[in-house]
Amino acid sequence: MSPARAIGLAVSAVGVTTLLAGCSVGDAFNGFGWPKAITEQGDRMYNLWIGSVVAALAVGVFVWGLIFWCVVRYRKRGEELPPQTRYNMPFEILYTVAPFIVIAVLFFYTAIIQTDVDRLSKNPDVTVEVIASKWNWQFVYTDTKGPDGAAISTVGADDYIPVLVLPAGKTVQFNEVSRDVIHSFWVPDILFKRDVIPGVENKFQIKLKDNAEGAYVGRCAELCGTYHSMMNFELRVTTPEQYSEYLSLRKAGKSTPEALAALGFPNQGYATKTHPFDTDRTKRSSS
Ligand SMILES: [Cu+2]
């Protein structure tokens, strides 16, 4: 194979990879380990991930092919020493240029998608203040007012996993606040996490898909102390109608589980994807 042909092959491999990114390769291989996103931003990151894995596999197959070809083609056939080649300029150019093209393409798509995912629209439909502390989450619906005049909020307790209720098909802005150390807000199904840093006002937005309804586990993704692994919450995506009904019930003084149960959610409106940690230490030591 001439070097020019090899470079051509490498470039077209990268091109094909890019094309495949938006297609169903990911579905065929179960997302190469990634869940399907429930947000529009998540879809873009999912496609980038699939494209990157396919590119890595294409390079891998190319390299394995070369290795096996050399093993077979140049295997030892006798005692005679084969011709010793010191320099091969075309090939040295090839293995300098080809990786650069791969890196440039990956960088190009990463920069585009990262900028896109980080973009904040001016008028989100819902704004939630996420307050993280050791080892709990509080979600404040900043543009609402409860019966006591304060904004409606949901906070976890020893026996209660906080449920964050959001409407499908809407844009949600999260403003993050930490009360102590660095935490990280993470819902695996939105394919995104963002650190909650004391003294830093981290923000991000998601656009939930129209069909995003469901219950999804949320976690703290930054080691924050003894009970870090218990610092969970649940994201409950409802229809926009259920969401406004939920807000009215909360405004009327109902708690999150009461409001969700009144809307007909199973499990009396409690989290279904994660469970409270048993805080009875004596029970643990005796078992
Ligand atoms: Cu944490």
Short mmCIF file of C-alpha atoms and ligand atoms in Angstrom, two decimals:
data_model
loop_
_atom_site.label_atom_id
_atom_site.label_comp_id
_atom_site.label_asym_id
_atom_site.label_seq_id
_atom_site.Cartn_x
_atom_site.Cartn_y
_atom_site.Cartn_z
CA MET A 1 0.00 0.00 0.00
CA SER A 2 1.44 3.39 -0.96
CA PRO A 3 1.64 6.01 1.80
CA ALA A 4 -0.73 8.30 -0.13
CA ARG A 5 -3.28 5.51 -0.32
CA ALA A 6 -2.84 4.78 3.40
CA ILE A 7 -3.41 8.43 4.30
CA GLY A 8 -6.48 8.44 2.06
CA LEU A 9 -7.78 5.35 3.87
CA ALA A 10 -7.17 6.91 7.28
CA VAL A 11 -8.94 10.12 6.28
CA SER A 12 -11.93 8.27 4.88
CA ALA A 13 -12.08 6.11 8.04
CA VAL A 14 -12.39 9.30 10.08
CA GLY A 15 -15.00 10.66 7.65
CA VAL A 16 -17.10 7.48 7.73
CA THR A 17 -16.86 7.49 11.51
CA THR A 18 -18.23 11.00 11.66
CA LEU A 19 -21.11 10.04 9.42
CA LEU A 20 -21.88 6.97 11.47
CA ALA A 21 -21.96 9.01 14.65
CA GLY A 22 -25.52 10.16 14.16
CA CYS A 23 -26.78 6.74 13.06
CA SER A 24 -27.85 3.65 14.86
CA VAL A 25 -24.42 2.06 15.46
CA GLY A 26 -24.78 2.95 19.13
CA ASP A 27 -28.13 1.20 19.43
CA ALA A 28 -26.75 -1.94 17.84
CA PHE A 29 -23.99 -2.14 20.46
CA ASN A 30 -26.06 -0.98 23.42
CA GLY A 31 -24.51 2.49 23.37
CA PHE A 32 -21.06 0.98 24.12
CA GLY A 33 -22.04 1.21 27.78
CA TRP A 34 -23.91 4.52 27.72
CA PRO A 35 -27.64 4.78 28.51
CA LYS A 36 -29.96 6.57 26.08
CA ALA A 37 -30.21 10.25 27.03
CA ILE A 38 -33.46 11.84 28.24
CA THR A 39 -32.27 15.31 27.17
CA GLU A 40 -31.50 16.89 23.80
CA GLN A 41 -28.02 17.86 24.98
CA GLY A 42 -27.51 14.23 26.02
CA ASP A 43 -28.22 13.01 22.49
CA ARG A 44 -25.40 15.16 21.12
CA MET A 45 -22.95 13.86 23.71
CA TYR A 46 -24.14 10.30 23.05
CA ASN A 47 -23.41 10.70 19.33
CA LEU A 48 -19.96 12.12 20.10
CA TRP A 49 -19.26 9.14 22.36
CA ILE A 50 -20.39 6.61 19.73
CA GLY A 51 -18.34 8.41 17.05
CA SER A 52 -15.25 8.39 19.28
CA VAL A 53 -15.57 4.68 20.07
CA VAL A 54 -16.08 3.80 16.39
CA ALA A 55 -13.03 5.92 15.48
CA ALA A 56 -10.98 4.16 18.17
CA LEU A 57 -12.15 0.76 16.87
CA ALA A 58 -11.32 1.74 13.27
CA VAL A 59 -7.79 2.72 14.32
CA GLY A 60 -7.56 -0.44 16.41
CA VAL A 61 -8.61 -2.74 13.56
CA PHE A 62 -6.17 -0.96 11.20
CA VAL A 63 -3.28 -1.44 13.66
CA TRP A 64 -4.19 -5.06 14.47
CA GLY A 65 -4.40 -5.72 10.72
CA LEU A 66 -0.92 -4.32 10.17
CA ILE A 67 0.48 -6.34 13.07
CA PHE A 68 -1.01 -9.63 11.85
CA TRP A 69 -0.01 -8.89 8.27
CA CYS A 70 3.61 -8.33 9.36
CA VAL A 71 3.58 -11.45 11.54
CA VAL A 72 2.44 -13.63 8.62
CA ARG A 73 4.17 -11.89 5.70
CA TYR A 74 7.57 -11.46 7.35
CA ARG A 75 7.72 -14.57 9.51
CA LYS A 76 11.08 -16.29 9.79
CA ARG A 77 11.72 -18.45 6.73
CA GLY A 78 15.40 -19.28 7.09
CA GLU A 79 18.68 -18.29 8.65
CA GLU A 80 19.36 -15.52 6.15
CA LEU A 81 19.06 -11.99 7.62
CA PRO A 82 16.36 -9.95 5.77
CA PRO A 83 17.27 -6.52 4.30
CA GLN A 84 17.62 -3.97 7.11
CA THR A 85 15.80 -0.67 6.42
CA ARG A 86 16.72 2.36 8.52
CA TYR A 87 14.55 5.20 7.27
CA ASN A 88 11.28 5.29 5.37
CA MET A 89 10.28 8.91 4.94
CA PRO A 90 6.80 8.30 3.46
CA PHE A 91 5.86 6.10 6.42
CA GLU A 92 7.30 8.53 8.94
CA ILE A 93 5.15 11.25 7.39
CA LEU A 94 2.14 8.90 7.42
CA TYR A 95 2.34 8.10 11.13
CA THR A 96 2.78 11.77 11.97
CA VAL A 97 -0.03 13.08 9.79
CA ALA A 98 -2.68 10.35 10.31
CA PRO A 99 -2.89 10.65 14.14
CA PHE A 100 -2.97 14.43 13.81
CA ILE A 101 -6.00 14.19 11.51
CA VAL A 102 -7.76 11.87 13.96
CA ILE A 103 -7.03 14.20 16.90
CA ALA A 104 -8.12 17.28 14.92
CA VAL A 105 -11.47 15.70 14.01
CA LEU A 106 -12.10 14.54 17.61
CA PHE A 107 -11.14 17.98 18.94
CA PHE A 108 -13.37 19.73 16.41
CA TYR A 109 -16.50 17.80 17.39
CA THR A 110 -15.70 17.91 21.12
CA ALA A 111 -15.29 21.71 21.06
CA ILE A 112 -18.51 22.21 19.09
CA ILE A 113 -20.62 19.91 21.29
CA GLN A 114 -19.13 21.11 24.58
CA THR A 115 -19.91 24.73 23.70
CA ASP A 116 -23.39 23.71 22.66
CA VAL A 117 -24.10 21.75 25.85
CA ASP A 118 -22.79 24.59 28.04
CA ARG A 119 -24.96 27.21 26.32
CA LEU A 120 -27.54 28.94 28.55
CA SER A 121 -30.76 30.13 26.98
CA LYS A 122 -32.13 33.42 28.35
CA ASN A 123 -35.56 32.16 29.36
CA PRO A 124 -35.54 28.66 30.82
CA ASP A 125 -39.01 27.23 31.59
CA VAL A 126 -38.01 26.10 35.07
CA THR A 127 -35.19 27.25 37.35
CA VAL A 128 -34.04 25.01 40.18
CA GLU A 129 -31.47 25.91 42.80
CA VAL A 130 -29.51 22.80 43.73
CA ILE A 131 -28.11 23.00 47.25
CA ALA A 132 -25.63 20.28 48.14
CA SER A 133 -24.34 19.60 51.64
CA LYS A 134 -22.83 16.66 53.49
CA TRP A 135 -24.76 14.42 52.67
CA ASN A 136 -27.97 15.73 51.31
CA TRP A 137 -29.64 17.51 48.41
CA GLN A 138 -32.13 20.34 48.46
CA PHE A 139 -33.97 21.50 45.34
CA VAL A 140 -35.51 24.97 45.43
CA TYR A 141 -37.99 26.05 42.74
CA THR A 142 -36.84 29.66 42.83
CA ASP A 143 -39.73 31.21 40.87
CA THR A 144 -42.50 29.73 43.06
CA LYS A 145 -43.92 30.61 46.44
CA GLY A 146 -45.17 28.14 49.05
CA PRO A 147 -47.80 28.76 51.75
CA ASP A 148 -45.14 30.22 54.07
CA GLY A 149 -44.02 32.76 51.46
CA ALA A 150 -40.71 30.99 50.82
CA ALA A 151 -39.94 29.26 47.50
CA ILE A 152 -41.11 25.65 47.27
CA SER A 153 -38.32 23.18 47.96
CA THR A 154 -37.63 19.51 48.54
CA VAL A 155 -34.94 18.31 50.91
CA GLY A 156 -33.81 14.82 51.90
CA ALA A 157 -33.85 13.38 55.41
CA ASP A 158 -32.61 10.23 57.17
CA ASP A 159 -35.58 8.29 55.91
CA TYR A 160 -36.45 10.29 52.81
CA ILE A 161 -34.67 10.42 49.43
CA PRO A 162 -35.40 13.82 47.83
CA VAL A 163 -37.42 13.60 44.62
CA LEU A 164 -36.78 16.35 42.06
CA VAL A 165 -39.92 16.76 39.96
CA LEU A 166 -39.50 18.28 36.48
CA PRO A 167 -41.71 18.60 33.38
CA ALA A 168 -40.98 16.71 30.12
CA GLY A 169 -40.30 18.78 27.00
CA LYS A 170 -39.11 21.83 28.94
CA THR A 171 -35.82 23.66 29.44
CA VAL A 172 -34.56 23.53 33.01
CA GLN A 173 -31.78 25.65 34.47
CA PHE A 174 -29.85 24.42 37.51
CA ASN A 175 -28.03 26.92 39.73
CA GLU A 176 -25.69 25.05 42.02
CA VAL A 177 -24.74 25.98 45.58
CA SER A 178 -22.56 24.05 48.00
CA ARG A 179 -22.84 24.51 51.77
CA ASP A 180 -19.51 22.84 52.56
CA VAL A 181 -17.24 20.81 50.28
CA ILE A 182 -17.19 20.00 46.57
CA HIS A 183 -20.07 17.75 45.46
CA SER A 184 -21.21 16.85 41.96
CA PHE A 185 -24.74 16.76 40.58
CA TRP A 186 -25.14 13.70 38.39
CA VAL A 187 -28.10 11.98 36.76
CA PRO A 188 -26.62 9.18 34.60
CA ASP A 189 -29.60 9.35 32.19
CA ILE A 190 -28.86 12.97 31.26
CA LEU A 191 -25.27 11.90 30.48
CA PHE A 192 -23.99 14.92 32.36
CA LYS A 193 -22.56 15.88 35.71
CA ARG A 194 -21.42 19.20 37.08
CA ASP A 195 -19.42 19.90 40.23
CA VAL A 196 -21.11 21.86 43.01
CA ILE A 197 -18.28 24.02 44.38
CA PRO A 198 -18.44 26.23 47.50
CA GLY A 199 -18.20 29.90 46.51
CA VAL A 200 -18.74 29.16 42.81
CA GLU A 201 -22.10 29.63 41.10
CA ASN A 202 -22.09 26.79 38.61
CA LYS A 203 -25.02 26.77 36.19
CA PHE A 204 -26.20 24.52 33.42
CA GLN A 205 -29.33 23.84 31.43
CA ILE A 206 -31.03 20.74 30.08
CA LYS A 207 -33.84 20.43 27.57
CA LEU A 208 -35.83 17.36 28.60
CA LYS A 209 -37.22 15.38 25.67
CA ASP A 210 -41.00 15.20 25.18
CA ASN A 211 -40.93 11.48 25.98
CA ALA A 212 -38.58 11.77 28.98
CA GLU A 213 -41.22 10.82 31.56
CA GLY A 214 -39.96 8.42 34.19
CA ALA A 215 -37.93 8.03 37.37
CA TYR A 216 -34.15 8.31 37.24
CA VAL A 217 -31.56 7.93 39.95
CA GLY A 218 -29.39 10.96 40.75
CA ARG A 219 -26.10 10.82 42.63
CA CYS A 220 -23.29 12.84 44.08
CA ALA A 221 -20.33 12.13 41.81
CA GLU A 222 -17.56 13.78 43.83
CA LEU A 223 -16.14 11.99 46.88
CA CYS A 224 -17.35 14.26 49.69
CA GLY A 225 -16.85 12.27 52.89
CA THR A 226 -18.11 9.31 54.89
CA TYR A 227 -21.62 9.02 53.45
CA HIS A 228 -20.84 10.21 49.92
CA SER A 229 -22.17 6.97 48.46
CA MET A 230 -25.53 7.54 50.19
CA MET A 231 -25.94 11.05 48.77
CA ASN A 232 -28.62 10.15 46.24
CA PHE A 233 -31.79 11.69 44.90
CA GLU A 234 -34.37 10.86 42.28
CA LEU A 235 -35.33 12.82 39.19
CA ARG A 236 -39.02 12.36 38.41
CA VAL A 237 -39.98 13.62 34.97
CA THR A 238 -43.74 14.15 34.59
CA THR A 239 -45.98 15.56 31.88
CA PRO A 240 -46.18 19.40 31.91
CA GLU A 241 -49.82 19.08 33.13
CA GLN A 242 -48.81 16.85 36.04
CA TYR A 243 -46.00 19.27 36.81
CA SER A 244 -48.25 22.31 37.11
CA GLU A 245 -50.66 20.21 39.19
CA TYR A 246 -47.70 19.20 41.37
CA LEU A 247 -46.75 22.86 41.89
CA SER A 248 -50.34 23.79 42.82
CA LEU A 249 -50.44 20.98 45.38
CA ARG A 250 -47.10 22.09 46.82
CA LYS A 251 -48.32 25.71 46.93
CA ALA A 252 -51.35 24.47 48.85
CA GLY A 253 -49.03 23.09 51.52
CA LYS A 254 -48.60 19.43 50.51
CA SER A 255 -45.18 17.77 50.87
CA THR A 256 -43.45 16.26 47.81
CA PRO A 257 -44.56 12.64 48.59
CA GLU A 258 -48.12 13.81 49.35
CA ALA A 259 -48.33 15.82 46.13
CA LEU A 260 -46.91 12.95 44.01
CA ALA A 261 -49.22 10.42 45.69
CA ALA A 262 -52.18 12.73 45.01
CA LEU A 263 -51.14 12.73 41.34
CA GLY A 264 -51.38 8.94 41.34
CA PHE A 265 -47.68 8.06 41.42
CA PRO A 266 -46.92 4.65 42.89
CA ASN A 267 -45.02 4.15 46.11
CA GLN A 268 -46.88 7.08 47.76
CA GLY A 269 -44.65 9.49 45.84
CA TYR A 270 -41.39 8.25 47.32
CA ALA A 271 -38.23 7.51 45.33
CA THR A 272 -38.35 4.25 43.40
CA LYS A 273 -34.80 4.07 42.00
CA THR A 274 -32.82 4.39 45.21
CA HIS A 275 -33.51 3.76 48.89
CA PRO A 276 -32.66 5.51 52.14
CA PHE A 277 -29.56 4.23 53.88
CA ASP A 278 -30.19 2.44 57.15
CA THR A 279 -28.83 4.87 59.76
CA ASP A 280 -29.30 2.52 62.71
CA ARG A 281 -25.63 1.87 63.53
CA THR A 282 -26.36 -0.60 66.37
CA LYS A 283 -28.32 -2.77 63.95
CA ARG A 284 -25.41 -2.81 61.54
CA SER A 285 -22.83 -3.78 64.17
CA SER A 286 -24.97 -6.60 65.58
CA SER A 287 -25.58 -8.25 62.24
CU CU B 1 -21.44 14.90 47.83
#
